[in-house]
Short mmCIF file of C-alpha atoms (C1' of nucleotides) in Angstrom, two decimals:
data_model
loop_
_atom_site.label_atom_id
_atom_site.label_comp_id
_atom_site.label_asym_id
_atom_site.label_seq_id
_atom_site.Cartn_x
_atom_site.Cartn_y
_atom_site.Cartn_z
CA MET I 1 94.62 91.79 131.94
CA ALA I 2 92.41 92.58 129.02
CA LYS I 3 94.31 95.38 127.33
CA PRO I 4 97.46 93.69 126.06
CA THR I 5 95.51 90.66 124.99
CA THR I 6 92.98 92.58 122.95
CA ARG I 7 95.62 94.75 121.39
CA GLU I 8 97.74 91.74 120.63
CA LYS I 9 94.78 89.95 119.07
CA LEU I 10 94.16 92.94 116.83
CA LEU I 11 97.78 93.18 115.82
CA SER I 12 98.07 89.51 115.04
CA ALA I 13 94.76 89.33 113.17
CA GLY I 14 95.63 92.55 111.41
CA LEU I 15 98.93 91.19 110.19
CA GLU I 16 97.34 88.09 108.79
CA THR I 17 94.32 89.74 107.24
CA LEU I 18 96.16 92.70 105.76
CA HIS I 19 98.81 90.39 104.41
CA LYS I 20 96.33 88.10 102.71
CA ARG I 21 93.78 90.60 101.46
CA GLY I 22 95.73 93.83 101.14
CA PHE I 23 95.35 97.11 102.97
CA ASN I 24 92.64 98.83 100.98
CA ALA I 25 90.61 95.69 100.44
CA THR I 26 90.46 94.97 104.16
CA GLY I 27 88.02 96.80 106.40
CA VAL I 28 88.48 97.50 110.07
CA GLN I 29 85.54 95.23 110.66
CA ASP I 30 87.28 92.39 108.84
CA ILE I 31 90.16 92.73 111.24
CA THR I 32 88.01 92.92 114.36
CA ASP I 33 86.00 89.93 113.15
CA ALA I 34 89.16 87.91 112.61
CA ALA I 35 90.39 88.93 116.05
CA LYS I 36 87.00 88.12 117.55
CA VAL I 37 86.88 91.57 119.05
CA PRO I 38 83.98 93.99 118.79
CA LYS I 39 84.52 96.68 116.24
CA GLY I 40 84.15 99.50 118.74
CA SER I 41 87.15 98.26 120.67
CA PHE I 42 89.50 98.85 117.78
CA TYR I 43 89.88 102.54 118.39
CA ASN I 44 90.65 102.03 122.05
CA HIS I 45 93.90 100.45 120.98
CA PHE I 46 94.80 102.09 117.68
CA GLU I 47 94.38 105.65 116.64
CA SER I 48 93.41 104.70 113.12
CA LYS I 49 93.60 101.96 110.55
CA ASP I 50 96.77 103.59 109.29
CA ALA I 51 98.30 103.42 112.76
CA LEU I 52 97.62 99.70 112.88
CA GLY I 53 99.18 99.44 109.43
CA VAL I 54 102.38 101.05 110.64
CA GLU I 55 102.62 98.64 113.55
CA VAL I 56 101.83 95.67 111.34
CA VAL I 57 104.65 96.66 109.02
CA ALA I 58 106.96 97.06 111.99
CA ARG I 59 106.10 93.60 113.24
CA TYR I 60 106.51 92.09 109.80
CA ALA I 61 109.87 93.81 109.47
CA ALA I 62 110.91 92.50 112.87
CA MET I 63 110.02 88.97 111.82
CA GLY I 64 112.09 89.53 108.70
CA ALA I 65 115.01 90.73 110.80
CA VAL I 66 114.85 87.52 112.82
CA ARG I 67 114.95 85.51 109.63
CA ARG I 68 117.98 87.49 108.51
CA GLN I 69 119.86 86.74 111.67
CA PRO I 70 121.61 83.59 110.42
CA LEU I 71 122.57 85.55 107.34
CA VAL I 72 124.72 87.83 109.43
CA ASP I 73 126.10 85.71 112.22
CA GLY I 74 125.55 82.17 110.98
CA GLY I 75 128.42 79.93 110.06
CA GLY I 76 129.58 78.86 106.63
CA PRO I 77 130.54 80.79 103.52
CA PRO I 78 128.49 83.92 102.78
CA LEU I 79 127.03 82.63 99.53
CA VAL I 80 125.82 79.47 101.20
CA ARG I 81 124.09 81.53 103.86
CA LEU I 82 122.55 83.76 101.22
CA ARG I 83 121.23 80.80 99.27
CA ALA I 84 119.77 79.30 102.44
CA HIS I 85 118.13 82.63 103.22
CA PHE I 86 116.30 82.82 99.93
CA ARG I 87 115.45 79.16 100.00
CA ASN I 88 113.81 79.67 103.37
CA LEU I 89 111.90 82.65 102.08
CA ASN I 90 110.73 80.68 99.09
CA GLN I 91 109.25 78.04 101.33
CA LEU I 92 106.89 80.54 102.94
CA GLY I 93 104.92 80.93 99.73
CA PRO I 94 103.71 77.35 99.30
CA ALA I 95 103.23 77.04 103.05
CA ALA I 96 100.58 79.75 102.86
CA GLY I 97 99.05 78.43 99.65
CA PHE I 98 100.61 81.33 97.72
CA ARG I 99 97.89 83.54 99.07
CA ARG I 100 100.01 86.21 100.63
CA GLY I 101 103.12 87.22 98.80
CA CYS I 102 105.39 89.68 100.51
CA LEU I 103 103.51 92.15 102.69
CA LEU I 104 106.03 94.87 101.97
CA GLY I 105 105.69 94.48 98.23
CA ASN I 106 101.92 94.30 98.44
CA PHE I 107 101.67 97.44 100.53
CA ARG I 108 104.02 99.25 98.24
CA THR I 109 101.56 99.18 95.35
CA ASP I 110 98.46 99.20 97.53
CA LEU I 111 99.44 102.45 99.18
CA SER I 112 101.20 104.21 96.35
CA THR I 113 99.04 107.28 96.82
CA HIS I 114 98.04 107.14 100.49
CA SER I 115 99.41 106.76 103.98
CA PRO I 116 102.88 108.27 103.87
CA ALA I 117 103.54 106.89 107.34
CA ILE I 118 103.04 103.30 106.22
CA ARG I 119 104.98 103.89 103.03
CA ALA I 120 107.90 105.21 105.01
CA ALA I 121 107.84 102.17 107.29
CA VAL I 122 107.78 99.86 104.27
CA GLU I 123 110.70 101.56 102.59
CA ALA I 124 112.68 101.58 105.82
CA ALA I 125 112.17 97.82 106.05
CA PHE I 126 113.36 97.39 102.47
CA ASP I 127 116.41 99.53 103.07
CA ASP I 128 117.32 97.49 106.09
CA TRP I 129 116.94 94.25 104.20
CA THR I 130 118.98 95.56 101.28
CA ARG I 131 121.75 96.64 103.59
CA VAL I 132 122.09 93.20 105.13
CA ILE I 133 122.19 91.46 101.78
CA ALA I 134 124.71 93.93 100.41
CA GLN I 135 126.90 93.24 103.38
CA VAL I 136 126.85 89.49 102.78
CA ILE I 137 127.57 89.96 99.10
CA ALA I 138 130.48 92.25 99.92
CA GLU I 139 131.76 89.58 102.24
CA ALA I 140 131.58 87.00 99.48
CA GLN I 141 133.36 89.33 97.10
CA GLU I 142 136.13 90.00 99.56
CA ALA I 143 136.52 86.29 100.17
CA GLY I 144 136.93 85.77 96.45
CA ASP I 145 133.80 83.61 96.26
CA MET I 146 132.27 85.64 93.48
CA SER I 147 133.11 88.25 90.90
CA ARG I 148 133.56 91.87 91.90
CA ASP I 149 132.70 93.52 88.64
CA LEU I 150 129.47 94.94 90.05
CA PRO I 151 129.10 96.77 93.38
CA ALA I 152 127.56 94.81 96.23
CA ASP I 153 124.74 97.25 96.82
CA THR I 154 123.75 97.26 93.18
CA LEU I 155 123.56 93.49 93.25
CA ALA I 156 121.67 93.49 96.53
CA GLY I 157 119.05 95.90 95.22
CA PHE I 158 118.69 93.91 92.06
CA LEU I 159 118.26 90.68 94.01
CA LEU I 160 115.53 92.08 96.21
CA ASN I 161 113.63 93.64 93.35
CA ALA I 162 113.89 90.45 91.33
CA TRP I 163 112.73 88.39 94.27
CA GLU I 164 109.75 90.67 94.86
CA GLY I 165 108.81 90.34 91.22
CA ALA I 166 109.08 86.57 91.43
CA VAL I 167 106.94 86.47 94.57
CA MET I 168 104.20 88.46 92.92
CA ARG I 169 104.21 86.19 89.93
CA SER I 170 104.16 83.08 92.08
CA ARG I 171 101.27 84.49 94.07
CA VAL I 172 99.17 85.01 90.98
CA GLU I 173 100.07 81.67 89.45
CA LYS I 174 99.83 79.89 92.78
CA SER I 175 102.98 78.09 91.74
CA GLN I 176 106.52 77.81 92.92
CA ALA I 177 107.94 78.02 89.41
CA ALA I 178 108.89 81.70 89.52
CA LEU I 179 110.58 81.28 92.91
CA ASP I 180 112.56 78.31 91.66
CA ALA I 181 113.58 80.21 88.55
CA PHE I 182 114.76 83.07 90.73
CA LEU I 183 117.03 80.77 92.70
CA ALA I 184 118.31 78.98 89.64
CA VAL I 185 119.14 82.10 87.68
CA THR I 186 120.59 84.21 90.44
CA PHE I 187 122.82 81.56 91.97
CA ASN I 188 124.04 80.19 88.67
CA LYS I 189 124.63 83.43 86.84
CA ILE I 190 125.02 86.28 89.28
CA LEU I 191 126.28 85.03 92.60
CA THR I 192 129.32 83.23 91.23
CA MET D 1 79.33 110.85 65.74
CA ALA D 2 79.29 111.31 69.44
CA LYS D 3 79.35 107.74 70.64
CA PRO D 4 82.76 106.53 69.44
CA THR D 5 84.34 109.79 70.50
CA THR D 6 82.92 109.63 74.00
CA ARG D 7 83.83 106.00 74.32
CA GLU D 8 87.32 106.70 73.08
CA LYS D 9 87.71 109.58 75.49
CA LEU D 10 86.70 107.31 78.34
CA LEU D 11 89.09 104.58 77.27
CA SER D 12 91.99 106.94 76.89
CA ALA D 13 91.32 108.79 80.12
CA GLY D 14 90.69 105.47 81.84
CA LEU D 15 94.03 104.12 80.71
CA GLU D 16 95.89 107.11 81.98
CA THR D 17 94.02 107.47 85.26
CA LEU D 18 93.95 103.80 86.14
CA HIS D 19 97.62 103.53 85.28
CA LYS D 20 98.62 106.41 87.47
CA ARG D 21 96.32 105.92 90.44
CA GLY D 22 95.52 102.22 90.39
CA PHE D 23 92.24 100.44 89.84
CA ASN D 24 90.75 100.46 93.31
CA ALA D 25 91.91 103.95 94.12
CA THR D 26 90.29 105.41 91.02
CA GLY D 27 86.57 106.11 90.97
CA VAL D 28 84.36 106.12 87.93
CA GLN D 29 83.92 109.81 88.54
CA ASP D 30 87.66 110.38 88.38
CA ILE D 31 87.68 108.81 84.95
CA THR D 32 84.70 110.73 83.63
CA ASP D 33 86.17 113.94 85.02
CA ALA D 34 89.48 113.28 83.29
CA ALA D 35 87.63 112.49 80.07
CA LYS D 36 85.46 115.60 80.47
CA VAL D 37 82.39 113.46 80.07
CA PRO D 38 79.37 113.53 82.37
CA LYS D 39 79.37 110.76 84.88
CA GLY D 40 75.98 109.44 83.85
CA SER D 41 77.30 108.71 80.39
CA PHE D 42 79.80 106.15 81.56
CA TYR D 43 77.35 103.28 81.63
CA ASN D 44 76.09 104.05 78.18
CA HIS D 45 79.45 102.92 76.89
CA PHE D 46 80.73 100.38 79.38
CA GLU D 47 78.83 97.75 81.23
CA SER D 48 80.82 98.30 84.40
CA LYS D 49 84.05 99.63 85.76
CA ASP D 50 85.46 96.13 85.42
CA ALA D 51 84.52 96.04 81.76
CA LEU D 52 86.45 99.24 81.19
CA GLY D 53 89.33 97.69 83.07
CA VAL D 54 89.42 94.74 80.73
CA GLU D 55 89.48 97.00 77.69
CA VAL D 56 92.14 99.21 79.23
CA VAL D 57 94.33 96.18 79.82
CA ALA D 58 93.73 95.06 76.25
CA ARG D 59 94.77 98.44 74.92
CA TYR D 60 97.84 98.54 77.15
CA ALA D 61 98.77 95.06 75.98
CA ALA D 62 98.32 96.12 72.36
CA MET D 63 100.64 99.08 72.92
CA GLY D 64 103.12 96.67 74.44
CA ALA D 65 102.86 94.38 71.44
CA VAL D 66 103.70 97.30 69.16
CA ARG D 67 106.76 98.03 71.27
CA ARG D 68 107.79 94.40 70.99
CA GLN D 69 107.62 94.44 67.23
CA PRO D 70 111.27 95.40 66.62
CA LEU D 71 112.21 92.68 69.03
CA VAL D 72 110.83 90.07 66.67
CA ASP D 73 111.45 91.37 63.19
CA GLY D 74 114.07 94.07 63.75
CA GLY D 75 117.59 93.71 62.43
CA GLY D 76 120.74 93.03 64.38
CA PRO D 77 121.72 90.32 66.82
CA PRO D 78 119.01 89.13 69.21
CA LEU D 79 120.75 90.31 72.35
CA VAL D 80 121.18 93.79 70.94
CA ARG D 81 117.48 93.92 70.15
CA LEU D 82 116.65 92.69 73.63
CA ARG D 83 118.81 95.28 75.25
CA ALA D 84 117.28 98.02 73.15
CA HIS D 85 113.84 96.77 74.14
CA PHE D 86 114.47 97.06 77.84
CA ARG D 87 116.29 100.32 77.43
CA ASN D 88 113.26 101.73 75.67
CA LEU D 89 110.98 100.46 78.41
CA ASN D 90 113.19 102.01 81.05
CA GLN D 91 112.85 105.38 79.43
CA LEU D 92 109.10 105.38 79.95
CA GLY D 93 109.49 105.64 83.69
CA PRO D 94 111.32 108.96 83.91
CA ALA D 95 109.23 110.33 81.04
CA ALA D 96 106.16 109.97 83.24
CA GLY D 97 107.89 111.21 86.36
CA PHE D 98 107.95 107.63 87.74
CA ARG D 99 104.31 108.03 88.60
CA ARG D 100 102.96 105.02 86.76
CA GLY D 101 105.02 101.91 86.82
CA CYS D 102 103.78 99.02 84.74
CA LEU D 103 100.01 98.86 84.53
CA LEU D 104 100.06 95.09 84.37
CA GLY D 105 102.13 94.77 87.50
CA ASN D 106 100.06 97.36 89.33
CA PHE D 107 96.80 95.65 88.47
CA ARG D 108 98.18 92.31 89.48
CA THR D 109 98.43 93.30 93.12
CA ASP D 110 95.55 95.73 93.04
CA LEU D 111 93.11 93.06 91.92
CA SER D 112 94.49 90.02 93.63
CA THR D 113 91.11 89.23 95.13
CA HIS D 114 88.67 90.77 92.65
CA SER D 115 87.79 90.95 88.99
CA PRO D 116 88.79 87.60 87.55
CA ALA D 117 88.14 88.96 84.07
CA ILE D 118 90.76 91.68 84.44
CA ARG D 119 93.17 89.31 86.11
CA ALA D 120 92.88 86.92 83.21
CA ALA D 121 93.55 89.71 80.73
CA VAL D 122 96.60 90.80 82.70
CA GLU D 123 98.05 87.32 82.85
CA ALA D 124 97.40 86.75 79.16
CA ALA D 125 99.36 89.89 78.41
CA PHE D 126 102.22 88.69 80.59
CA ASP D 127 102.23 85.30 78.93
CA ASP D 128 102.41 86.89 75.53
CA TRP D 129 105.26 89.12 76.54
CA THR D 130 107.15 86.22 78.12
CA ARG D 131 106.75 84.16 74.98
CA VAL D 132 108.29 86.84 72.77
CA ILE D 133 111.26 87.33 75.07
CA ALA D 134 111.82 83.60 75.38
CA GLN D 135 111.88 83.38 71.62
CA VAL D 136 114.54 86.07 71.32
CA ILE D 137 116.63 84.45 74.02
CA ALA D 138 116.36 81.09 72.31
CA GLU D 139 117.51 82.76 69.12
CA ALA D 140 120.53 84.18 70.92
CA GLN D 141 121.32 80.81 72.42
CA GLU D 142 121.14 79.08 69.08
CA ALA D 143 123.36 81.73 67.55
CA GLY D 144 125.91 81.05 70.26
CA ASP D 145 125.66 84.59 71.61
CA MET D 146 125.00 83.45 75.15
CA SER D 147 125.20 80.42 77.36
CA ARG D 148 122.62 77.65 77.09
CA ASP D 149 122.84 76.26 80.56
CA LEU D 150 119.41 77.57 81.48
CA PRO D 151 116.26 77.18 79.37
CA ALA D 152 115.11 80.22 77.43
CA ASP D 153 111.66 80.33 79.00
CA THR D 154 113.07 80.16 82.52
CA LEU D 155 115.32 83.09 81.71
CA ALA D 156 112.50 85.02 80.05
CA GLY D 157 110.21 84.59 83.07
CA PHE D 158 113.00 85.61 85.39
CA LEU D 159 113.76 88.69 83.33
CA LEU D 160 110.18 89.88 83.32
CA ASN D 161 109.68 89.30 87.01
CA ALA D 162 112.92 91.05 87.80
CA TRP D 163 112.01 93.97 85.59
CA GLU D 164 108.60 94.30 87.21
CA GLY D 165 110.25 94.34 90.61
CA ALA D 166 112.68 97.00 89.46
CA VAL D 167 109.88 99.13 88.04
CA MET D 168 107.97 99.03 91.30
CA ARG D 169 111.02 100.05 93.22
CA SER D 170 111.81 102.85 90.82
CA ARG D 171 108.25 104.08 91.08
CA VAL D 172 108.42 104.36 94.84
CA GLU D 173 111.86 105.92 94.86
CA LYS D 174 111.08 108.13 91.88
CA SER D 175 114.51 107.22 90.64
CA GLN D 176 116.02 105.45 87.70
CA ALA D 177 118.55 103.62 89.84
CA ALA D 178 116.69 100.32 90.05
CA LEU D 179 116.08 100.30 86.30
CA ASP D 180 119.74 100.98 85.59
CA ALA D 181 120.76 98.24 87.98
CA PHE D 182 118.43 95.84 86.21
CA LEU D 183 120.08 96.53 82.88
CA ALA D 184 123.58 96.39 84.28
CA VAL D 185 123.12 93.11 86.11
CA THR D 186 121.08 91.23 83.55
CA PHE D 187 123.17 92.12 80.53
CA ASN D 188 126.49 91.64 82.27
CA LYS D 189 125.75 88.47 84.14
CA ILE D 190 122.85 86.66 82.58
CA LEU D 191 122.54 87.49 78.93
CA THR D 192 126.09 86.62 78.03
"C1'" DA J 1 55.50 110.78 66.21
"C1'" DA J 2 58.52 107.00 67.28
"C1'" DA J 3 62.73 105.44 68.52
"C1'" DT J 4 67.08 105.93 70.15
"C1'" DC J 5 70.63 107.97 72.88
"C1'" DC J 6 72.28 110.67 76.62
"C1'" DA J 7 72.98 112.84 81.17
"C1'" DA J 8 71.78 114.33 86.05
"C1'" DG J 9 70.87 112.90 90.04
"C1'" DA J 10 69.09 109.20 93.08
"C1'" DC J 11 69.93 104.84 95.40
"C1'" DG J 12 71.81 101.39 98.17
"C1'" DA J 13 75.97 99.41 99.88
"C1'" DC J 14 80.00 100.02 102.32
"C1'" DC J 15 83.53 101.97 105.18
"C1'" DA J 16 86.53 104.67 108.58
"C1'" DG J 17 85.81 106.73 112.46
"C1'" DT J 18 82.71 108.53 116.62
"C1'" DC J 19 79.66 108.59 120.53
"C1'" DA J 20 77.06 107.51 124.63
"C1'" DT J 21 76.74 104.38 127.87
"C1'" DA J 22 78.11 100.34 130.51
"C1'" DT J 23 81.71 97.87 132.80
"C1'" DT J 24 86.01 96.96 134.79
"C1'" DG J 25 89.86 97.10 137.87
"C1'" DA J 26 93.72 99.53 140.06
"C1'" DC J 27 94.55 102.32 144.02
"C1'" DG J 28 94.23 105.45 147.99
"C1'" DC J 29 91.87 106.06 152.24
"C1'" DT J 30 89.92 104.74 156.53
"C1'" DA K 1 89.91 94.32 154.81
"C1'" DG K 2 86.29 97.14 152.96
"C1'" DC K 3 84.99 100.93 150.21
"C1'" DG K 4 84.78 104.81 147.04
"C1'" DT K 5 86.87 106.90 143.07
"C1'" DC K 6 88.11 107.43 138.53
"C1'" DA K 7 90.45 106.53 134.42
"C1'" DA K 8 90.72 103.02 130.98
"C1'" DT K 9 88.24 99.79 128.25
"C1'" DA K 10 84.14 97.59 126.10
"C1'" DT K 11 80.29 97.88 122.91
"C1'" DG K 12 77.50 98.33 118.83
"C1'" DA K 13 74.55 101.68 116.89
"C1'" DC K 14 75.35 105.80 114.39
"C1'" DT K 15 77.43 109.50 111.16
"C1'" DG K 16 79.23 111.50 107.20
"C1'" DG K 17 81.13 110.56 103.06
"C1'" DT K 18 82.30 107.86 98.93
"C1'" DC K 19 81.58 104.60 95.43
"C1'" DG K 20 79.53 101.68 91.69
"C1'" DT K 21 75.37 101.33 89.44
"C1'" DC K 22 70.67 102.38 87.90
"C1'" DT K 23 66.47 105.04 86.78
"C1'" DT K 24 64.19 108.42 84.59
"C1'" DG K 25 63.10 112.29 82.07
"C1'" DG K 26 64.72 114.99 78.29
"C1'" DA K 27 67.23 115.73 73.92
"C1'" DT K 28 68.27 114.21 69.30
"C1'" DT K 29 67.50 111.83 65.27
"C1'" DT K 30 64.71 109.68 61.60
#
DNA sequence: AAATCCAAGACGACCAGTCATATTGACGCT
DNA sequence: AGCGTCAATATGACTGGTCGTCTTGGATTT
């Protein structure tokens, strides 16, 4: 079976290449080269570069959802789960040599004027992520593990935005410092 | 004198256009059109698009330094000055219809693989900004206005990263919500 | 007249997407 | 089983358009 394999190769290479080099800076040929697939084959499997982008975002979001699984149904107190979640995320940066950052955040600025379909997929992924974190925070507030003076969804949105900012900084600096500072500040000052 | 005027028109139009549409998404022709200057004239005044980018960043950073002035030598308690600073910044978003975001943050992702000269200028501007904020926070800590359990420069870096993340979100959503949440969370939970 | 400055279009590189042709493989029929 | 059919896929040269940059002839100044 050639079809699923070729398509899968394109999707996988597309995810990696677009993540590392950004959407606009990556050509279709870059992707087909990375997938070791002739360029002409690309359009047998994807209607356009944008269409691949939408699927790449979907796959990235699905991977994120898997990573959020223990956040929802894992054991232990909610704040411990939340801390573990962000600590896991923070380990992805150094593992990739700080070359990638968060694909969702990267696409957000890369596509600010183009590709409404991809933008919508990105924002849907963010909304989903925010919802899960808000739920865990609400759980912690109800359990009396942290203060309730700010609404859970406000805190969740703030956390995600702050984390995205930290990831971008750490990507540029190629250093974990901003990620560590994020953990230190949020869990000492906010999530208590 | 035609030369300084043309150059100035290009710089000013370049700042606005690059800010709104991003570096890669903006062509030299877009800039010369916005400046109402013939395209051929561009290279009489700037060596390259990158060179204009460096000067645009420098001008943006200089505008930022002016805005930071009251932060350093203004009256009142440090935390009040800091809050006023961010509140002022947050008013720039809606004033521009949330179309721009922060030029430094936008360039950071836009140029992650290109233009080391511009990247260096961007990071220098960030470092400068961080330094000023860290100084104000240290002042507040020494005055006993806030806790000292985290170092001032860690907090300053966190604040900037978090603000950049909030600005990007607010730009996409075309809403002030993320900016308001930033103010609410940071000044209720961190800067106390 | 000499020197300097400016602008209009040309140039080459690049890129998303297309096309014509070649190849494959699943499937119905005998 | 053997064979013909046909739709899906493979392939890389090609197209149309855009972009950054440069060249060149003309305008302006001294």
